[in-house]
Coordinates of C-alpha atoms in Angstrom, one line a residue:
M1 CA -65.5 -18.4 14.0
T2 CA -66.4 -17.9 17.8
L3 CA -64.9 -19.1 21.0
K4 CA -66.7 -19.1 24.3
L5 CA -64.3 -17.4 27.1
T6 CA -65.0 -17.7 30.4
S7 CA -62.5 -15.2 31.3
L8 CA -60.1 -13.1 29.8
A9 CA -57.1 -14.4 31.5
S10 CA -57.5 -17.6 29.5
L11 CA -56.4 -15.4 26.2
A12 CA -52.8 -16.5 26.2
A13 CA -53.5 -20.1 26.8
L14 CA -55.9 -20.3 24.5
A15 CA -54.3 -18.6 21.7
A16 CA -51.1 -20.9 22.3
L17 CA -53.6 -23.8 22.0
A18 CA -54.8 -22.0 18.5
G19 CA -51.3 -22.4 17.5
C20 CA -50.9 -18.3 17.5
D21 CA -50.6 -18.7 13.0
G22 CA -53.0 -16.3 13.0
S23 CA -56.1 -18.0 12.6
D24 CA -59.2 -17.8 14.5
G25 CA -60.5 -20.4 16.6
T26 CA -63.0 -23.0 16.5
N27 CA -66.7 -22.2 17.7
G28 CA -68.2 -22.1 21.2
D29 CA -71.2 -22.6 22.5
N30 CA -73.5 -18.9 23.1
G31 CA -72.6 -17.2 26.5
T32 CA -74.9 -17.2 29.3
Q33 CA -76.1 -13.7 28.3
G34 CA -77.2 -15.2 24.9
S35 CA -74.3 -13.2 22.9
N36 CA -71.1 -15.1 21.3
S37 CA -67.9 -14.2 23.1
L38 CA -65.6 -13.9 19.8
I39 CA -61.8 -14.0 19.5
N40 CA -59.8 -12.7 16.5
Q41 CA -56.3 -13.5 15.7
T42 CA -54.3 -11.4 13.2
L43 CA -50.6 -12.2 12.4
V44 CA -48.7 -9.3 12.9
S45 CA -44.8 -8.5 11.1
V46 CA -41.4 -7.9 12.0
G47 CA -41.1 -4.6 13.3
H48 CA -44.2 -4.3 15.0
E49 CA -44.4 -1.2 17.6
Q50 CA -45.7 -4.1 20.0
C51 CA -43.7 -7.2 18.8
L52 CA -40.6 -6.1 17.5
N53 CA -39.7 -10.2 16.1
G54 CA -43.3 -10.7 15.0
G55 CA -46.2 -12.8 16.4
V56 CA -50.2 -12.8 16.8
Q57 CA -52.7 -10.0 17.9
I58 CA -55.4 -11.1 19.9
D59 CA -59.1 -9.0 20.0
S60 CA -61.9 -10.4 22.3
G61 CA -64.9 -9.0 23.1
L62 CA -68.9 -10.1 22.8
D63 CA -70.9 -9.7 19.6
S64 CA -73.2 -7.6 20.8
D65 CA -75.6 -7.7 17.5
S66 CA -75.2 -11.3 17.4
S67 CA -73.4 -10.2 13.4
G68 CA -71.3 -13.0 14.0
V69 CA -68.3 -10.9 13.5
L70 CA -66.5 -9.1 16.0
D71 CA -66.6 -5.3 14.8
A72 CA -64.0 -2.6 16.2
G73 CA -66.5 -1.1 18.5
E74 CA -67.1 -4.7 19.8
I75 CA -63.5 -5.2 20.7
E76 CA -63.3 -5.0 24.8
T77 CA -59.6 -6.3 25.1
T78 CA -56.3 -6.5 22.9
E79 CA -52.9 -8.4 23.8
Y80 CA -50.3 -9.9 21.9
V81 CA -48.2 -13.2 22.0
C82 CA -45.1 -12.3 20.2
K83 CA -42.0 -14.6 18.9
P84 CA -39.4 -14.1 21.0
T85 CA -36.0 -12.2 20.2
V86 CA -32.9 -13.6 19.8
T87 CA -30.8 -13.5 22.9
Q88 CA -27.9 -15.0 22.1
M89 CA -25.9 -16.2 18.9
Q90 CA -26.7 -19.9 18.2
G91 CA -29.8 -22.1 17.2
S92 CA -31.3 -23.0 13.6
S93 CA -32.6 -19.6 13.3
L94 CA -28.7 -18.1 13.0
T95 CA -27.4 -21.0 10.7
A96 CA -27.5 -19.0 7.5
T97 CA -25.3 -16.3 9.1
T98 CA -23.2 -18.1 11.5
N99 CA -22.4 -21.3 8.7
N100 CA -21.0 -18.8 6.2
L101 CA -17.7 -18.5 5.5
W102 CA -17.6 -14.9 5.1
Y103 CA -19.2 -14.7 9.0
E104 CA -16.4 -17.6 10.1
Q105 CA -13.6 -15.5 8.3
G106 CA -14.6 -12.5 10.1
K107 CA -14.4 -14.3 13.5
S108 CA -11.0 -15.6 12.9
I109 CA -9.7 -12.4 12.1
L110 CA -11.2 -10.8 14.8
S111 CA -9.8 -13.6 17.1
Q112 CA -6.3 -13.1 16.0
A113 CA -6.6 -9.3 16.5
Q114 CA -7.4 -10.2 20.3
L115 CA -4.1 -12.3 20.5
N116 CA -2.1 -9.7 18.9
A117 CA -3.3 -7.1 21.6
K118 CA -2.4 -9.6 24.0
S119 CA 0.6 -10.2 23.1
L120 CA 1.3 -6.1 22.6
V121 CA 4.6 -4.6 24.1
N122 CA 4.1 -1.4 24.6
A123 CA 7.8 -0.5 24.4
R124 CA 10.3 2.4 23.6
G125 CA 13.1 0.7 21.8
K126 CA 11.8 -3.1 21.5
A127 CA 13.0 -2.9 17.9
K128 CA 16.3 -4.3 17.3
N129 CA 15.8 -3.8 13.5
V130 CA 13.6 -1.7 11.2
I131 CA 12.6 -2.1 7.4
L132 CA 10.7 0.6 6.0
F133 CA 9.1 -0.6 2.4
V134 CA 7.8 2.1 0.0
G135 CA 5.9 1.5 -2.9
D136 CA 6.4 4.8 -5.0
G137 CA 3.1 5.7 -6.3
M138 CA 1.3 3.1 -4.7
G139 CA -2.1 4.2 -4.0
L140 CA -5.1 2.8 -2.9
S141 CA -6.6 2.1 -6.1
T142 CA -3.1 0.3 -6.8
V143 CA -2.8 -2.1 -4.1
T144 CA -6.8 -3.1 -4.7
A145 CA -5.8 -3.8 -8.6
A146 CA -2.5 -5.6 -7.8
R147 CA -4.3 -7.6 -5.4
I148 CA -6.9 -8.9 -7.6
L149 CA -4.5 -9.4 -10.4
A150 CA -2.0 -11.2 -8.3
G151 CA -5.3 -13.5 -7.2
Q152 CA -6.6 -14.5 -10.8
Q153 CA -2.3 -15.3 -11.9
L154 CA -2.9 -17.8 -9.2
G155 CA -6.1 -18.8 -10.5
K156 CA -8.8 -17.4 -7.9
L157 CA -11.6 -14.8 -8.6
G158 CA -8.9 -12.2 -7.4
E159 CA -10.7 -10.1 -5.1
E160 CA -10.6 -12.5 -2.1
H161 CA -6.8 -12.8 -2.5
E162 CA -4.4 -11.0 0.3
L163 CA -0.8 -9.2 -0.8
S164 CA 1.6 -9.8 2.4
F165 CA 1.0 -6.5 3.9
D166 CA -2.8 -6.8 3.3
K167 CA -2.2 -9.4 6.7
F168 CA -0.4 -7.1 8.7
P169 CA -2.0 -6.6 11.8
Y170 CA -1.8 -2.5 12.0
S171 CA -2.9 -0.2 9.4
G172 CA -3.3 3.6 9.1
F173 CA -3.5 6.3 6.3
A174 CA -0.8 8.9 5.8
K175 CA -1.9 12.5 4.2
T176 CA 0.7 12.9 1.6
Y177 CA 0.7 17.1 0.8
N178 CA 3.6 18.8 1.1
V179 CA 4.0 22.0 2.6
D180 CA 4.0 24.0 -0.8
A181 CA 1.6 21.8 -2.7
Q182 CA -1.7 19.7 -2.4
T183 CA -0.8 16.9 -4.6
P184 CA 2.7 15.8 -3.8
D185 CA 6.3 14.9 -5.1
S186 CA 8.3 12.0 -3.8
A187 CA 11.5 14.0 -2.4
G188 CA 9.2 15.9 0.0
T189 CA 7.5 13.2 1.0
M190 CA 9.9 10.9 1.5
T191 CA 11.9 13.4 3.1
A192 CA 8.8 13.2 5.6
M193 CA 8.9 9.7 6.3
M194 CA 12.9 9.8 7.0
S195 CA 13.1 12.7 8.9
G196 CA 9.7 13.5 10.9
V197 CA 9.5 16.8 9.2
K198 CA 7.2 17.6 6.3
T199 CA 9.0 19.6 3.6
D200 CA 8.1 21.9 0.2
A201 CA 8.3 19.7 -3.0
G202 CA 11.4 18.7 -4.8
V203 CA 13.6 19.1 -1.9
I204 CA 15.8 16.1 -0.3
G205 CA 16.7 16.4 3.5
V206 CA 16.1 20.1 4.2
S207 CA 13.2 21.6 6.1
E208 CA 10.9 24.2 4.3
A209 CA 12.6 27.2 5.2
I210 CA 14.7 26.7 2.1
S211 CA 13.9 27.8 -1.2
R212 CA 14.0 25.2 -3.6
G213 CA 17.1 25.4 -6.5
E214 CA 18.8 27.8 -4.5
C215 CA 22.1 26.1 -2.8
S216 CA 22.8 28.8 0.1
T217 CA 19.2 28.4 1.4
A218 CA 20.4 24.8 2.3
S219 CA 22.6 25.7 4.8
G220 CA 21.4 25.0 8.4
N221 CA 18.2 23.7 7.2
E222 CA 19.6 20.0 7.0
L223 CA 17.5 17.6 8.7
V224 CA 18.5 14.3 10.3
T225 CA 16.9 10.8 9.2
A226 CA 16.2 7.7 10.7
L227 CA 18.9 5.9 8.3
E228 CA 21.5 8.4 9.9
L229 CA 20.6 8.0 13.4
A230 CA 20.8 4.2 13.1
E231 CA 24.1 4.5 11.7
I232 CA 25.2 6.9 14.8
A233 CA 23.5 4.3 16.9
G234 CA 25.6 1.2 15.5
K235 CA 23.2 -0.2 13.6
S236 CA 24.2 -1.7 9.8
T237 CA 22.5 0.4 7.2
G238 CA 21.1 -0.3 3.8
I239 CA 19.2 1.4 0.5
I240 CA 17.5 -0.6 -1.8
S241 CA 15.3 0.6 -5.2
T242 CA 14.8 -0.1 -8.5
A243 CA 15.0 3.4 -9.6
R244 CA 18.1 5.1 -9.6
I245 CA 19.7 5.2 -6.3
T246 CA 19.9 8.5 -6.7
H247 CA 16.2 9.3 -7.3
A248 CA 14.5 11.6 -5.0
T249 CA 13.0 8.4 -2.3
P250 CA 16.0 6.5 -2.0
A251 CA 17.9 10.0 -1.6
A252 CA 16.2 11.3 0.8
T253 CA 17.7 8.3 2.9
Y254 CA 20.9 10.0 2.5
A255 CA 21.5 13.2 1.3
K256 CA 20.4 16.9 1.5
S257 CA 20.3 18.8 -1.6
A258 CA 17.6 22.0 -2.4
E259 CA 16.8 20.4 -5.8
R260 CA 16.0 16.8 -6.2
N261 CA 17.2 16.6 -9.7
W262 CA 20.7 17.4 -8.6
E263 CA 21.8 13.5 -9.3
D264 CA 24.9 14.2 -10.6
I265 CA 27.3 17.5 -11.0
S266 CA 26.4 17.9 -14.4
D267 CA 22.4 18.2 -13.2
M268 CA 23.8 21.3 -10.8
P269 CA 23.9 25.0 -12.5
A270 CA 27.6 26.7 -12.1
E271 CA 26.2 28.8 -8.9
A272 CA 25.2 26.1 -6.9
I273 CA 28.5 24.1 -7.6
T274 CA 30.5 27.6 -6.9
A275 CA 28.1 27.8 -3.8
G276 CA 29.3 24.7 -2.5
C277 CA 26.5 22.3 -3.3
V278 CA 27.1 18.9 -3.8
D279 CA 25.7 16.5 -6.3
I280 CA 23.7 13.7 -4.6
A281 CA 25.6 10.8 -6.2
S282 CA 28.7 12.5 -4.3
Q283 CA 26.9 12.6 -0.7
L284 CA 26.3 8.8 -1.3
I285 CA 30.0 8.1 -1.7
S286 CA 30.9 10.6 1.2
F287 CA 28.0 9.3 3.4
E288 CA 30.5 8.0 6.2
S289 CA 33.1 11.3 6.5
D290 CA 29.5 13.4 6.0
I291 CA 28.1 12.1 9.1
E292 CA 31.2 12.4 11.4
S293 CA 31.9 16.1 9.9
R294 CA 28.4 17.0 10.8
F295 CA 28.2 15.2 14.2
S296 CA 31.3 15.9 16.6
G297 CA 32.2 12.3 18.7
T298 CA 30.5 10.1 15.9
D299 CA 32.8 7.5 14.5
V300 CA 30.5 5.5 12.1
D301 CA 31.4 2.7 9.0
G302 CA 28.7 4.2 6.4
L303 CA 26.3 2.5 4.5
D304 CA 26.6 -1.4 4.5
V305 CA 24.0 -2.4 1.4
V306 CA 23.4 0.0 -1.5
L307 CA 21.4 -1.9 -4.6
G308 CA 19.8 -0.3 -7.4
G309 CA 19.8 1.8 -10.7
G310 CA 21.5 5.0 -12.1
R311 CA 24.9 4.1 -12.8
R312 CA 25.3 6.8 -15.1
H313 CA 25.4 9.6 -12.2
F314 CA 28.8 7.4 -10.8
L315 CA 30.6 7.2 -13.9
P316 CA 32.8 9.9 -15.9
K317 CA 31.1 11.3 -19.1
D318 CA 33.4 9.3 -21.2
A319 CA 33.0 6.1 -23.3
A320 CA 36.0 4.5 -22.1
Y321 CA 33.9 4.1 -18.4
N322 CA 31.2 2.2 -20.3
T323 CA 30.4 -0.9 -18.5
A324 CA 29.1 -4.2 -20.5
D325 CA 25.4 -3.4 -20.4
A326 CA 25.6 0.3 -21.2
T327 CA 22.6 1.1 -23.5
S328 CA 23.9 4.7 -24.6
T329 CA 26.9 5.8 -26.2
V330 CA 28.4 7.3 -23.5
E331 CA 26.9 5.8 -20.3
G332 CA 28.3 8.2 -17.7
D333 CA 27.1 11.9 -17.3
R334 CA 29.5 13.0 -14.4
T335 CA 31.3 16.5 -15.6
D336 CA 34.0 16.6 -13.5
G337 CA 35.8 13.3 -14.4
R338 CA 35.4 11.3 -11.4
D339 CA 34.5 7.8 -11.1
L340 CA 32.5 7.3 -8.0
T341 CA 32.5 3.8 -8.2
A342 CA 36.0 3.5 -8.1
E343 CA 36.4 6.2 -5.2
W344 CA 34.0 3.5 -3.4
Q345 CA 35.8 0.7 -3.9
A346 CA 39.0 2.7 -2.9
Q347 CA 37.5 3.5 0.3
Y348 CA 35.8 -0.2 1.2
P349 CA 38.5 -2.2 -0.9
T350 CA 36.8 -5.4 1.2
G351 CA 33.4 -4.1 -0.2
S352 CA 32.0 -6.0 -3.2
F353 CA 31.1 -3.7 -6.2
V354 CA 28.3 -5.9 -8.6
I355 CA 26.5 -4.6 -11.7
D356 CA 24.6 -8.0 -13.0
Q357 CA 23.3 -10.6 -12.0
A358 CA 25.7 -12.9 -12.1
G359 CA 28.0 -10.5 -9.6
F360 CA 24.9 -10.5 -7.2
D361 CA 24.4 -14.1 -7.4
A362 CA 28.3 -14.5 -6.3
V363 CA 27.9 -12.8 -3.3
D364 CA 28.4 -14.7 -0.3
T365 CA 26.5 -13.0 2.2
N366 CA 28.8 -14.5 5.6
A367 CA 31.7 -13.3 4.3
T368 CA 30.4 -10.0 2.6
Q369 CA 29.9 -6.6 4.8
R370 CA 29.6 -4.3 2.3
L371 CA 27.7 -4.4 -0.8
F372 CA 27.3 -1.6 -3.6
G373 CA 25.4 -2.8 -6.7
L374 CA 24.6 -0.8 -9.6
F375 CA 22.5 -2.4 -12.0
N376 CA 21.6 -0.5 -14.6
E377 CA 22.7 3.1 -16.0
S378 CA 19.2 4.8 -15.2
H379 CA 16.2 2.9 -13.4
M380 CA 16.5 -0.7 -13.3
Q381 CA 13.8 -2.6 -15.5
Y382 CA 10.2 -2.9 -15.1
E383 CA 9.8 -6.4 -13.4
A384 CA 7.4 -7.2 -16.6
D385 CA 10.6 -6.5 -18.6
R386 CA 13.2 -7.6 -16.4
K387 CA 14.5 -10.3 -18.4
N388 CA 15.2 -8.5 -21.3
D389 CA 18.0 -6.8 -19.1
I390 CA 21.2 -7.0 -21.3
S391 CA 23.1 -8.6 -18.4
G392 CA 20.5 -9.6 -16.1
E393 CA 19.2 -7.9 -12.7
P394 CA 18.2 -9.4 -9.6
S395 CA 14.8 -9.0 -8.3
L396 CA 13.2 -6.6 -5.7
R397 CA 12.6 -9.7 -3.8
E398 CA 16.2 -11.1 -4.2
M399 CA 17.6 -7.9 -3.2
T400 CA 15.9 -7.7 -0.2
S401 CA 16.9 -11.1 1.0
K402 CA 20.3 -10.4 0.3
A403 CA 20.8 -7.6 2.2
I404 CA 18.9 -8.7 5.4
D405 CA 21.2 -11.7 4.8
I406 CA 24.4 -9.2 5.0
L407 CA 22.7 -6.6 7.5
D408 CA 21.6 -9.0 10.0
N409 CA 25.4 -9.8 10.9
N410 CA 25.6 -7.0 13.0
K411 CA 24.3 -7.8 16.9
E412 CA 23.3 -4.5 17.4
G413 CA 20.7 -4.4 14.5
F414 CA 19.7 -2.8 11.4
F415 CA 18.1 -0.1 9.7
L416 CA 16.8 -1.2 5.5
M417 CA 14.8 0.9 3.1
V418 CA 13.4 -0.6 0.2
E419 CA 11.6 1.1 -2.3
A420 CA 9.6 0.0 -5.5
G421 CA 10.5 3.0 -7.3
R422 CA 9.0 1.9 -10.8
I423 CA 5.1 1.5 -9.6
D424 CA 5.1 5.1 -10.0
H425 CA 7.0 5.1 -13.4
G426 CA 4.6 2.4 -14.9
H427 CA 1.8 4.6 -13.7
H428 CA 3.3 7.9 -15.0
A429 CA 3.4 5.4 -18.2
G430 CA -0.1 5.0 -18.3
S431 CA 0.6 1.0 -18.2
A432 CA -1.5 -0.4 -15.2
H433 CA 0.1 -3.7 -16.3
G434 CA 3.7 -2.2 -15.8
A435 CA 2.6 -0.8 -12.5
L436 CA 0.5 -3.6 -11.0
T437 CA 3.0 -6.2 -11.8
D438 CA 5.8 -3.8 -10.2
T439 CA 3.1 -4.1 -6.9
I440 CA 3.3 -7.7 -6.8
A441 CA 6.9 -7.7 -7.0
F442 CA 6.8 -5.5 -4.1
A443 CA 4.5 -7.4 -2.2
D444 CA 7.2 -10.6 -2.6
A445 CA 9.9 -8.6 -1.2
V446 CA 7.6 -7.6 1.6
Q447 CA 6.8 -11.4 2.3
T448 CA 10.8 -12.1 2.0
A449 CA 11.1 -9.7 4.6
V450 CA 8.4 -11.2 7.0
D451 CA 10.2 -14.8 6.3
N452 CA 13.6 -13.7 6.9
T453 CA 13.5 -11.7 10.4
D454 CA 11.8 -12.1 13.7
P455 CA 8.6 -10.6 14.4
E456 CA 9.5 -10.1 18.4
E457 CA 12.4 -7.9 17.1
T458 CA 11.9 -6.1 13.7
L459 CA 9.5 -3.2 12.7
I460 CA 8.1 -3.5 9.1
I461 CA 6.1 -0.8 7.9
V462 CA 4.9 -0.9 4.2
T463 CA 3.2 2.8 2.9
A464 CA 3.5 4.9 0.1
D465 CA 4.9 8.4 -0.9
H466 CA 1.9 9.4 -3.1
S467 CA -1.1 8.4 -5.3
H468 CA -1.9 8.3 -9.1
V469 CA -4.6 9.3 -10.9
F470 CA -5.5 5.7 -11.4
T471 CA -9.2 4.5 -11.2
M472 CA -11.5 1.2 -11.1
A473 CA -14.8 2.3 -12.5
G474 CA -17.9 0.8 -13.7
Y475 CA -19.5 -2.6 -12.3
P476 CA -17.6 -5.5 -13.4
K477 CA -18.6 -9.0 -12.1
R478 CA -16.8 -10.6 -9.5
G479 CA -13.7 -12.3 -10.8
N480 CA -13.9 -10.2 -13.9
P481 CA -10.3 -9.6 -15.3
I482 CA -8.8 -6.8 -13.7
L483 CA -7.1 -5.7 -16.9
G484 CA -9.7 -6.5 -19.1
K485 CA -13.2 -4.8 -20.3
V486 CA -16.2 -4.1 -17.9
V487 CA -18.5 -7.3 -17.9
N488 CA -21.5 -6.6 -15.9
V489 CA -23.0 -9.0 -13.4
G490 CA -25.0 -11.9 -14.9
K491 CA -23.6 -10.5 -18.0
T492 CA -20.9 -12.5 -20.5
E493 CA -20.4 -9.7 -23.0
P494 CA -18.5 -6.4 -22.5
S495 CA -20.8 -3.8 -21.4
L496 CA -21.2 -0.3 -23.6
A497 CA -20.7 2.9 -22.6
K498 CA -23.3 5.4 -24.0
D499 CA -21.0 6.1 -27.5
G500 CA -21.7 2.4 -27.7
M501 CA -17.9 0.9 -27.0
P502 CA -17.0 -1.2 -24.7
Y503 CA -14.2 0.3 -21.5
T504 CA -12.0 -1.0 -19.0
T505 CA -12.0 -1.5 -15.5
L506 CA -8.6 0.6 -15.3
G507 CA -8.0 3.9 -16.5
Y508 CA -6.3 7.2 -15.9
T509 CA -7.7 10.7 -15.5
N510 CA -4.8 12.3 -17.4
G511 CA -1.4 11.1 -19.5
K512 CA -0.8 10.1 -22.9
G513 CA -3.7 8.2 -23.1
F514 CA -4.0 4.7 -25.2
R515 CA -1.5 2.7 -26.6
D516 CA -1.7 -0.9 -28.0
L517 CA 1.8 -1.9 -28.5
G518 CA 1.0 -5.9 -28.2
S519 CA 3.4 -7.8 -26.2
E520 CA 5.9 -5.1 -25.3
T521 CA 6.9 -5.4 -21.9
D522 CA 8.6 -2.1 -21.6
A523 CA 6.0 0.6 -20.4
D524 CA 8.1 3.2 -21.4
E525 CA 7.5 2.8 -24.9
G526 CA 4.1 4.3 -24.3
Y527 CA 5.7 7.9 -24.2
N528 CA 6.7 7.6 -28.1
G529 CA 4.1 9.4 -29.9
D530 CA 1.5 12.0 -29.3
A531 CA -1.0 12.1 -26.6
I532 CA -4.2 10.4 -28.0
T533 CA -7.3 12.2 -27.0
G534 CA -11.0 10.5 -26.8
R535 CA -12.8 7.6 -26.6
Q536 CA -11.3 4.5 -28.4
D537 CA -12.7 1.3 -29.6
L538 CA -11.8 -1.7 -27.6
T539 CA -13.9 -4.3 -29.1
L540 CA -11.3 -5.9 -30.6
V541 CA -8.1 -4.8 -28.6
D542 CA -6.7 -7.3 -26.4
T543 CA -6.6 -5.0 -23.3
S544 CA -5.1 -7.5 -21.1
S545 CA -2.2 -7.5 -22.9
T546 CA 1.6 -6.1 -21.5
G547 CA 1.6 -3.4 -24.3
F548 CA -1.5 -2.1 -23.5
H549 CA -2.3 1.5 -21.9
Q550 CA -5.4 2.3 -20.2
E551 CA -7.4 5.5 -22.1
S552 CA -7.0 8.7 -20.1
L553 CA -8.9 11.9 -20.2
V554 CA -6.7 14.8 -20.0
P555 CA -3.8 14.7 -22.6
R556 CA -0.4 15.1 -20.5
G557 CA 2.8 14.2 -21.3
S558 CA 2.7 11.7 -19.0
E559 CA 0.4 10.9 -16.0
T560 CA 0.5 12.6 -12.8
H561 CA 0.7 12.1 -9.3
A562 CA -2.9 11.9 -7.1
G563 CA -3.2 14.2 -3.7
E564 CA -5.4 11.7 -1.6
D565 CA -4.0 9.7 1.3
V566 CA -2.5 6.6 0.8
G567 CA -2.3 3.3 3.5
I568 CA 0.3 2.5 6.1
Y569 CA 0.8 -1.2 7.4
A570 CA 3.0 -2.4 10.2
M571 CA 4.2 -5.4 11.7
G572 CA 6.3 -6.1 14.8
P573 CA 7.5 -3.8 17.7
G574 CA 5.8 -0.6 17.6
A575 CA 3.4 -1.5 14.8
H576 CA 0.1 -0.5 17.0
L577 CA 1.2 3.0 16.9
V578 CA -0.1 2.8 13.5
T579 CA -3.7 3.7 13.0
G580 CA -6.2 6.4 12.2
T581 CA -5.0 9.1 9.7
N582 CA -2.0 10.9 10.4
E583 CA 0.1 13.4 8.9
Q584 CA 3.0 11.3 6.7
S585 CA 5.7 12.7 9.0
I586 CA 4.4 10.5 11.5
I587 CA 6.2 7.4 10.1
F588 CA 9.2 8.6 11.1
H589 CA 8.4 8.8 14.8
V590 CA 6.7 5.5 15.0
M591 CA 10.2 4.2 14.1
D592 CA 11.9 6.1 16.6
Y593 CA 9.8 4.8 19.4
A594 CA 10.0 1.4 17.8
A595 CA 13.7 1.6 17.9
D596 CA 14.4 4.3 20.1
L597 CA 16.8 5.8 17.5
V598 CA 17.2 9.4 18.9
K599 CA 18.3 8.3 22.2
Q600 CA 20.3 5.6 20.7
A601 CA 21.6 7.8 18.6
E602 CA 22.7 10.3 21.1
K603 CA 24.5 7.6 24.0
A604 CA 26.7 6.6 20.9
M605 CA 27.4 10.5 20.5
N606 CA 28.1 10.6 24.1

């Protein structure tokens, strides 16, 4: 095909006339010199060096050899007509992008973030109240798996679901290592969060200068916690845990100990007792007097709310002191004959001491100024097993709600620490079901705090002390049951490993390994029997049952902690300080800035 040209300047107009579709123009008459002027049009693709968005290459010249074809050597001019690039986010060419649910969701989240930034009040001391939520052992894989499970329990695919704290506007990461340990324990990590000072594994409320288990080294190395500062500043204070209230995480809010395992006097060596060290349970009871003796000029009223497990550490080792739901022949462990529950009631005669669901439910938060609840001999029940408690015990959500109702009666505000201790225990037992259901209950408790506090005056931080060797593996399709076997995208049957057997999405690097306990809801039953090593044929096993325990690679008496970073989620005054990757001790400093704890405490002392 040929086109007669009177001037090369008309190329663009001619190309437009031809539609710029890559086809040649119509034939023209012979030129005045007896040779045809030819034009070739060639489509160029997106990304071409001359037309980044694609277009047409137009070659022109004289057909000197009268072959009817414009050869390469006959090309005199090359021009391009390029498709216009997109210069604004609108128009039909962007419909597939801008009308997409994910795109709209992203815009909505960004808009909310901009609103949060505009309303940000960057002022020290803005927070009247501080609530620190600690999911013990709640690593990022635990958060992800729990989010999916919670969504699937609601009939969703699961992955798109959000836990309560997923919605918090600010987040970051905490490096969890202890001063002397690459993979940490709860004592050192919680001490860092509560005092702003990282310390060794296994010690509570003291600096790294001490030697673990050596009583004499603790003196002079005691740290001050955020809860103690709040107490001195005149705020109400509370501690909640589904573990024993003397366990490492809750203990780090109020106790000083060279050994996390000194929960009562029977746990202590004779030399430590002789040297004057005091067990953790006793320190909880003497918290008020200990503060006043340590800080001259202070006048505090002690802990206002204490709720958790661990009754055995407060009772004498005498069956006469057994409670109605004692599970041991002799419930108490104390060898000094002291009944610390009676001592607490004598110290606070108007306070309420409760041990079961009925007693808890009967507490009138408008009339009760102080509440002490010990709901189990040892740890409280797993959330999945809570209905089987002999006398009944409240959920973490119920305890959180009641604590806030009591603590917020103080016009000066409050400090509350809430621990979901049994997430950690579920993982140690190798039970993803146990750990994840407790994580979901934890998220419910966080939502209760959000619903029952004023975001303008309450800083809420959600984090973990450490993670676990808990993994999500394979390539399961969207919506595949998170507790189930891996079914690949586009498939309906479980994927098989190289050994010809199916495998689960969730698993553990180490631990006791596979257990098929059917409908058992107590994850700790998995400790019975030897560790089961090697792969198991799960073809006929219901891996989503409450009693299933995942396979593990390395046999151990129990599964272990892991050392990677954990998430920090925050909302309320000072929450914007939670960002990036931090030493875990930053959490104390965020709480201090938000509520101005140090300065308020100093002011109260002077």
